[in-house]
Short mmCIF file of C-alpha atoms in Angstrom, two decimals:
data_model
loop_
_atom_site.label_atom_id
_atom_site.label_comp_id
_atom_site.label_asym_id
_atom_site.label_seq_id
_atom_site.Cartn_x
_atom_site.Cartn_y
_atom_site.Cartn_z
CA ALA B 829 25.31 -33.87 -15.62
CA THR B 830 21.99 -33.22 -16.92
CA ASN B 831 20.56 -35.35 -14.25
CA LEU B 832 22.25 -33.07 -11.97
CA SER B 833 21.22 -29.70 -13.68
CA LEU B 834 17.50 -31.37 -13.35
CA SER B 835 17.91 -32.36 -9.60
CA PHE B 836 19.11 -28.61 -8.68
CA SER B 837 16.22 -27.21 -10.66
CA LEU B 838 13.99 -29.15 -8.68
CA PHE B 839 15.48 -28.18 -5.24
CA GLN B 840 14.90 -24.86 -6.35
CA ASN B 841 11.51 -25.09 -7.33
CA LEU B 842 11.22 -26.97 -4.11
CA LEU B 843 12.47 -23.78 -1.60
CA ARG B 844 9.72 -21.71 -3.04
CA PHE B 845 7.80 -23.52 -0.97
CA LEU B 846 9.68 -22.83 1.71
CA PRO B 847 10.32 -20.04 4.44
CA ILE B 848 13.97 -20.67 3.21
CA LYS B 849 15.75 -18.84 1.04
CA LEU B 850 18.95 -19.50 -0.67
CA LYS B 851 21.46 -16.35 -0.48
CA LYS B 852 23.36 -16.90 -3.69
CA PHE B 853 20.47 -17.68 -6.08
CA ASN B 854 18.60 -15.47 -4.98
CA SER B 855 19.12 -11.93 -6.01
CA GLN B 856 16.83 -10.53 -4.15
CA LEU B 857 18.55 -11.26 -1.06
CA ASN B 858 21.68 -9.97 -1.26
CA SER B 859 21.52 -7.87 1.23
CA SER B 860 22.76 -9.33 4.49
CA LEU B 861 20.45 -8.01 7.38
CA ILE B 862 24.05 -6.65 8.83
CA ASN B 863 23.35 -3.54 7.06
CA LEU B 864 20.68 -3.20 9.46
CA LEU B 865 23.80 -1.42 11.29
CA SER B 866 24.67 0.40 8.38
CA ASP B 867 24.76 4.31 7.62
CA ASP B 868 24.31 3.57 4.10
CA ALA B 869 21.22 4.35 3.13
CA ASN B 870 20.47 2.55 -0.04
CA TYR B 871 22.14 -0.81 1.84
CA PHE B 872 19.76 -0.39 4.69
CA ASN B 873 16.83 0.12 2.10
CA ASN B 874 17.68 -3.01 0.07
CA CYS B 875 18.19 -4.52 3.37
CA ILE B 876 14.94 -3.99 4.85
CA GLN B 877 12.77 -5.07 1.57
CA ASN B 878 14.53 -8.25 2.78
CA ILE B 879 12.71 -8.44 6.04
CA ARG B 880 9.28 -10.77 6.92
CA PHE B 881 7.24 -10.55 9.50
CA GLY B 882 3.95 -12.54 10.16
CA ASN B 883 2.37 -13.45 6.55
CA PHE B 884 4.56 -9.63 4.60
CA PHE B 885 7.38 -8.73 3.29
CA LYS B 886 8.05 -5.12 4.37
CA THR B 887 8.11 -3.20 1.09
CA SER B 888 9.93 0.65 0.38
CA SER B 889 11.67 2.56 -2.03
CA PHE B 890 13.10 5.68 -2.07
CA ASN B 891 9.79 8.12 -3.70
CA ARG B 892 8.17 5.08 -5.34
CA LEU B 893 4.72 7.41 -5.19
CA ILE B 894 6.40 10.33 -7.08
CA GLN B 895 2.81 11.29 -9.48
CA THR B 896 0.66 11.29 -6.01
CA TYR B 897 3.40 12.86 -3.80
CA ASN B 898 4.01 15.62 -6.97
CA TYR B 899 0.25 16.19 -7.07
CA ILE B 900 0.12 16.74 -3.32
CA ILE B 901 3.04 19.15 -2.96
CA SER B 902 1.50 20.99 -5.75
CA LEU B 903 -2.12 21.99 -3.69
CA LYS B 904 0.44 23.87 -1.70
CA LYS B 905 -1.00 23.63 1.83
CA GLU B 906 0.12 23.83 5.29
CA TYR B 907 -0.76 20.66 7.81
CA ASN B 908 0.06 20.23 11.12
CA PHE B 909 0.30 16.60 11.34
CA VAL B 910 0.78 14.13 8.15
CA ALA B 911 1.13 10.58 9.02
CA ASP B 912 2.20 7.89 6.56
CA ILE B 913 0.94 4.17 7.85
CA GLY B 914 2.67 1.16 7.09
CA SER B 915 6.18 3.52 6.80
CA SER B 916 8.69 0.94 6.57
CA ASP B 917 12.00 2.20 6.88
CA GLY B 918 10.37 5.42 5.69
CA SER B 919 12.57 6.15 2.07
CA SER B 920 9.22 6.42 -0.02
CA SER B 921 8.31 9.38 1.67
CA LEU B 922 11.91 11.58 1.34
CA ASP B 923 11.16 13.55 -1.35
CA LEU B 924 7.53 14.41 0.05
CA THR B 925 9.13 16.01 3.48
CA GLU B 926 11.73 18.26 2.22
CA LYS B 927 9.21 19.67 -0.10
CA LEU B 928 6.27 19.52 1.80
CA ASN B 929 5.12 22.22 4.77
CA PHE B 930 3.91 20.70 8.05
CA ASN B 931 4.40 20.44 11.60
CA LYS B 932 5.27 17.34 12.05
CA PHE B 933 5.31 14.02 10.01
CA PHE B 934 4.09 10.61 12.17
CA PHE B 935 6.07 7.56 10.18
CA LEU B 936 4.23 4.95 11.57
CA ASP B 937 4.43 1.28 11.87
CA LYS B 938 3.06 -1.95 13.37
CA TYR B 939 6.80 -3.33 13.32
CA HIS B 940 9.49 0.53 13.67
CA GLU B 941 11.72 -1.88 15.14
CA CYS B 942 13.94 -5.08 16.04
CA ASN B 943 16.12 -6.82 18.23
CA LEU B 944 19.72 -8.30 16.39
CA PHE B 945 21.81 -10.67 17.83
CA ILE B 946 24.88 -12.25 16.12
CA LYS B 947 26.75 -15.07 17.14
CA ASP B 948 29.50 -16.89 15.17
CA LYS B 949 28.49 -15.48 11.96
CA ASN B 950 24.64 -15.32 12.03
CA ILE B 951 22.06 -13.24 12.20
CA TYR B 952 19.27 -13.59 14.28
CA LEU B 953 16.55 -11.00 13.83
CA PHE B 954 13.81 -10.48 16.44
CA ASP B 955 10.68 -8.06 17.08
CA ASP B 956 10.62 -5.84 19.63
CA GLN B 957 8.33 -8.33 21.69
CA ASN B 958 11.72 -10.41 21.47
CA ASN B 959 10.06 -13.19 19.01
CA LEU B 960 12.22 -14.85 16.54
CA HIS B 961 11.12 -14.22 12.90
CA MET B 962 14.51 -14.37 11.06
CA VAL B 963 17.52 -16.60 11.25
CA GLU B 964 20.82 -15.57 8.33
CA THR B 965 23.96 -18.09 8.05
CA ASN B 966 26.29 -17.44 5.44
CA HIS B 967 24.41 -19.83 2.66
CA PHE B 968 20.31 -18.88 4.12
CA ILE B 969 18.16 -16.66 5.27
CA PHE B 970 15.54 -18.94 7.42
CA TYR B 971 11.24 -17.60 8.14
CA LEU B 972 10.24 -17.82 11.06
CA ASP B 973 6.43 -17.88 11.94
CA PRO B 974 6.63 -16.77 15.91
CA ILE B 975 2.85 -15.90 16.00
CA GLY B 976 1.50 -18.52 14.31
CA LEU B 977 0.30 -17.35 10.56
CA ASN B 978 1.92 -19.73 8.04
CA LYS B 979 1.40 -22.70 10.83
CA ASN B 980 2.91 -26.06 8.82
CA PHE B 981 5.77 -28.78 9.64
CA PHE B 982 8.66 -26.53 8.00
CA ASN B 983 8.02 -23.13 10.48
CA ASN B 984 7.42 -25.58 13.48
CA PHE B 985 10.24 -27.50 12.76
CA LEU B 986 12.84 -24.02 12.56
CA SER B 987 10.86 -22.44 15.58
CA LEU B 988 11.90 -25.67 17.81
CA TYR B 989 15.45 -25.92 16.26
CA PHE B 990 16.17 -22.53 16.97
CA LYS B 991 15.00 -22.68 20.62
CA LYS B 992 18.33 -24.35 21.13
CA ILE B 993 20.02 -20.89 20.54
CA LYS B 994 21.29 -18.91 23.73
CA ILE B 995 20.70 -15.62 23.30
CA ASP B 996 21.89 -12.70 25.07
CA ASN B 997 22.83 -8.61 24.44
CA LEU B 998 20.60 -8.08 22.12
CA GLN B 999 21.20 -4.75 20.09
CA LYS B 1000 17.98 -2.34 19.59
CA ILE B 1001 17.58 -1.20 16.10
CA SER B 1002 15.13 1.75 14.59
CA PHE B 1003 13.93 0.59 10.73
CA LEU B 1004 13.65 4.15 10.29
CA ASN B 1005 16.72 4.85 7.49
CA PRO B 1006 19.64 6.62 8.75
CA ILE B 1007 19.22 9.12 5.54
CA TYR B 1008 17.00 11.13 8.40
CA LYS B 1009 19.68 11.06 11.06
CA LYS B 1010 20.68 14.45 9.11
CA HIS B 1011 17.55 15.70 7.25
CA LYS B 1012 17.04 19.21 7.53
CA LYS B 1013 13.13 18.57 9.29
CA ARG B 1014 15.01 16.07 11.47
CA ASP B 1015 12.87 17.81 14.62
CA LYS B 1016 9.84 17.40 12.95
CA ILE B 1017 10.10 13.99 12.09
CA ILE B 1018 8.38 11.52 14.52
CA TYR B 1019 8.99 7.65 13.87
CA GLU B 1020 7.23 5.18 16.08
CA LYS B 1021 4.91 2.26 16.67
CA PHE B 1022 1.17 2.28 15.30
CA ASP B 1023 -1.37 -0.68 14.62
CA LEU B 1024 -4.18 0.53 12.21
CA PHE B 1025 -6.52 -2.91 14.18
CA ASP B 1026 -5.70 -1.41 18.14
CA ASN B 1027 -8.57 -0.56 19.62
CA ASN B 1028 -6.32 3.26 21.47
CA GLU B 1029 -8.14 6.14 21.04
CA SER B 1030 -6.19 8.34 18.93
CA ASN B 1031 -4.91 11.67 20.92
CA ILE B 1032 -3.93 12.31 17.34
CA LYS B 1033 -5.98 13.08 14.59
CA PHE B 1034 -3.77 14.11 11.03
CA ASP B 1035 -4.83 16.52 8.18
CA LEU B 1036 -2.74 14.06 5.36
CA LEU B 1037 -2.76 10.73 5.63
CA PHE B 1038 -1.24 8.68 3.42
CA ILE B 1039 -1.64 4.41 3.64
CA SER B 1040 0.28 3.13 0.68
CA ASN B 1041 0.50 -0.60 0.28
CA LEU B 1042 -1.55 -1.90 2.47
CA LEU B 1043 -5.48 -1.86 1.83
CA ASN B 1044 -4.52 -4.32 -0.50
CA LYS B 1045 -3.80 -6.89 1.70
CA PHE B 1046 -7.25 -7.13 3.15
CA HIS B 1047 -9.55 -6.77 -0.49
CA LYS B 1048 -10.99 -10.05 0.43
CA ASN B 1049 -11.60 -10.09 4.57
CA LYS B 1050 -15.02 -7.46 4.91
CA LYS B 1051 -14.54 -7.36 8.42
CA ILE B 1052 -11.17 -6.26 8.10
CA ILE B 1053 -12.42 -3.69 6.12
CA ASN B 1054 -14.43 -2.50 8.19
CA ILE B 1055 -12.85 -2.05 10.88
CA LEU B 1056 -9.98 0.18 8.93
CA ARG B 1057 -12.78 2.21 7.41
CA LYS B 1058 -13.23 2.88 11.32
CA LYS B 1059 -9.77 3.86 12.22
CA ILE B 1060 -9.36 6.48 9.36
CA ASP B 1061 -12.33 7.99 10.26
CA GLN B 1062 -11.30 8.16 13.36
CA ILE B 1063 -7.89 9.33 13.29
CA THR B 1064 -8.35 12.15 10.35
CA ASN B 1065 -9.91 15.94 11.16
CA GLU B 1066 -12.83 17.67 8.24
CA ASP B 1067 -11.23 19.31 5.60
CA SER B 1068 -7.93 16.42 6.36
CA LEU B 1069 -6.44 14.72 2.68
CA ILE B 1070 -6.32 10.80 2.86
CA VAL B 1071 -3.60 9.02 0.01
CA MET B 1072 -4.88 5.24 -0.96
CA ALA B 1073 -1.76 3.77 -3.07
CA GLU B 1074 -0.42 1.03 -4.60
CA ASN B 1075 2.40 0.54 -6.70
CA SER B 1076 2.74 -2.76 -7.86
CA SER B 1077 3.68 -2.86 -11.34
CA TYR B 1078 2.65 1.05 -11.10
CA GLU B 1079 1.76 4.23 -9.34
CA ARG B 1080 -2.10 4.09 -8.19
CA SER B 1081 -3.70 6.49 -6.13
CA THR B 1082 -6.86 8.15 -5.10
CA ILE B 1083 -6.71 11.49 -2.90
CA TYR B 1084 -9.46 11.99 -0.97
CA LEU B 1085 -11.10 15.34 0.51
CA LYS B 1086 -12.99 14.26 4.37
CA ASN B 1087 -15.99 16.68 4.07
CA LYS B 1088 -18.69 16.10 7.49
CA ASN B 1089 -17.90 12.39 7.44
CA ASN B 1090 -18.12 12.43 3.82
CA TYR B 1091 -14.82 11.58 1.43
CA ASN B 1092 -15.22 13.37 -1.76
CA ILE B 1093 -12.49 12.25 -4.77
CA LEU B 1094 -9.99 15.40 -5.71
CA LYS B 1095 -7.46 13.17 -7.91
CA ARG B 1096 -7.40 9.62 -9.18
CA ILE B 1097 -3.59 8.60 -10.28
CA ASN B 1098 -3.76 6.64 -12.95
CA GLY B 1099 -7.00 5.34 -12.88
CA GLY B 1100 -7.33 5.52 -8.77
CA SER B 1101 -6.18 2.91 -5.60
CA LEU B 1102 -7.00 -0.69 -6.44
CA SER B 1103 -8.98 -0.35 -3.28
CA GLU B 1104 -11.21 2.46 -3.84
CA ASN B 1105 -14.10 0.26 -4.95
CA ILE B 1106 -13.03 -2.62 -2.04
CA PHE B 1107 -13.23 0.03 0.63
CA GLN B 1108 -15.70 2.84 -0.85
CA LEU B 1109 -15.22 5.65 1.62
#
């Protein structure tokens, strides 16, 4: 019994390094991909947090930046265009969209929708370019690497194995939380694909810009930092507010006011954003 217990423990530790998760023993995987079809806001949100594209999991939770949002609301300003970049399913901004005065609120995400295929109780999740990123079975979730960011033997093997599956009747799914279907400002909320790294000129400049739990992923890459600085400048107006935030262990944010291409700090929440000194707006 002791040897069996030890073997199982080693097996669990091995799985941590593999693109495979055992659903039964991982509390983070208690929400099936099938809940992407649910109209229940909490089921949908729990499911979203298990989804990985490339190197990063989608992260989202309801009203995760409470202190930051309360400060923005307390300013009692009117905004034409507001954007939340890397918004995931939009659940974190729910309270903000209800209390803020705005013309249009843009939820922007590189992966704003997916394509789902269900066969023999297995669920296959593709991005909007039909690259297969995840497969869920009764007992496992497999994370694939179709865009080649996590190159290793296991990823290559899984990709080759699942290429054999005949795919048809894909169902397009929006990642916007279903709670917004009945939102009182639904006609003012826009959910779109957006990539901070593209070279396209933006036709819209935002008066209020949120970038949460995103910039901290690039702290060690100076080239990317310079690209993102230029992009932030490009998509904001004079007198825009820019909110740089994280909430890994607790909420932290830095709120800037743009003035003639300078960024003055209006407020720091809990010591300010982890990205503040790295990006130096």
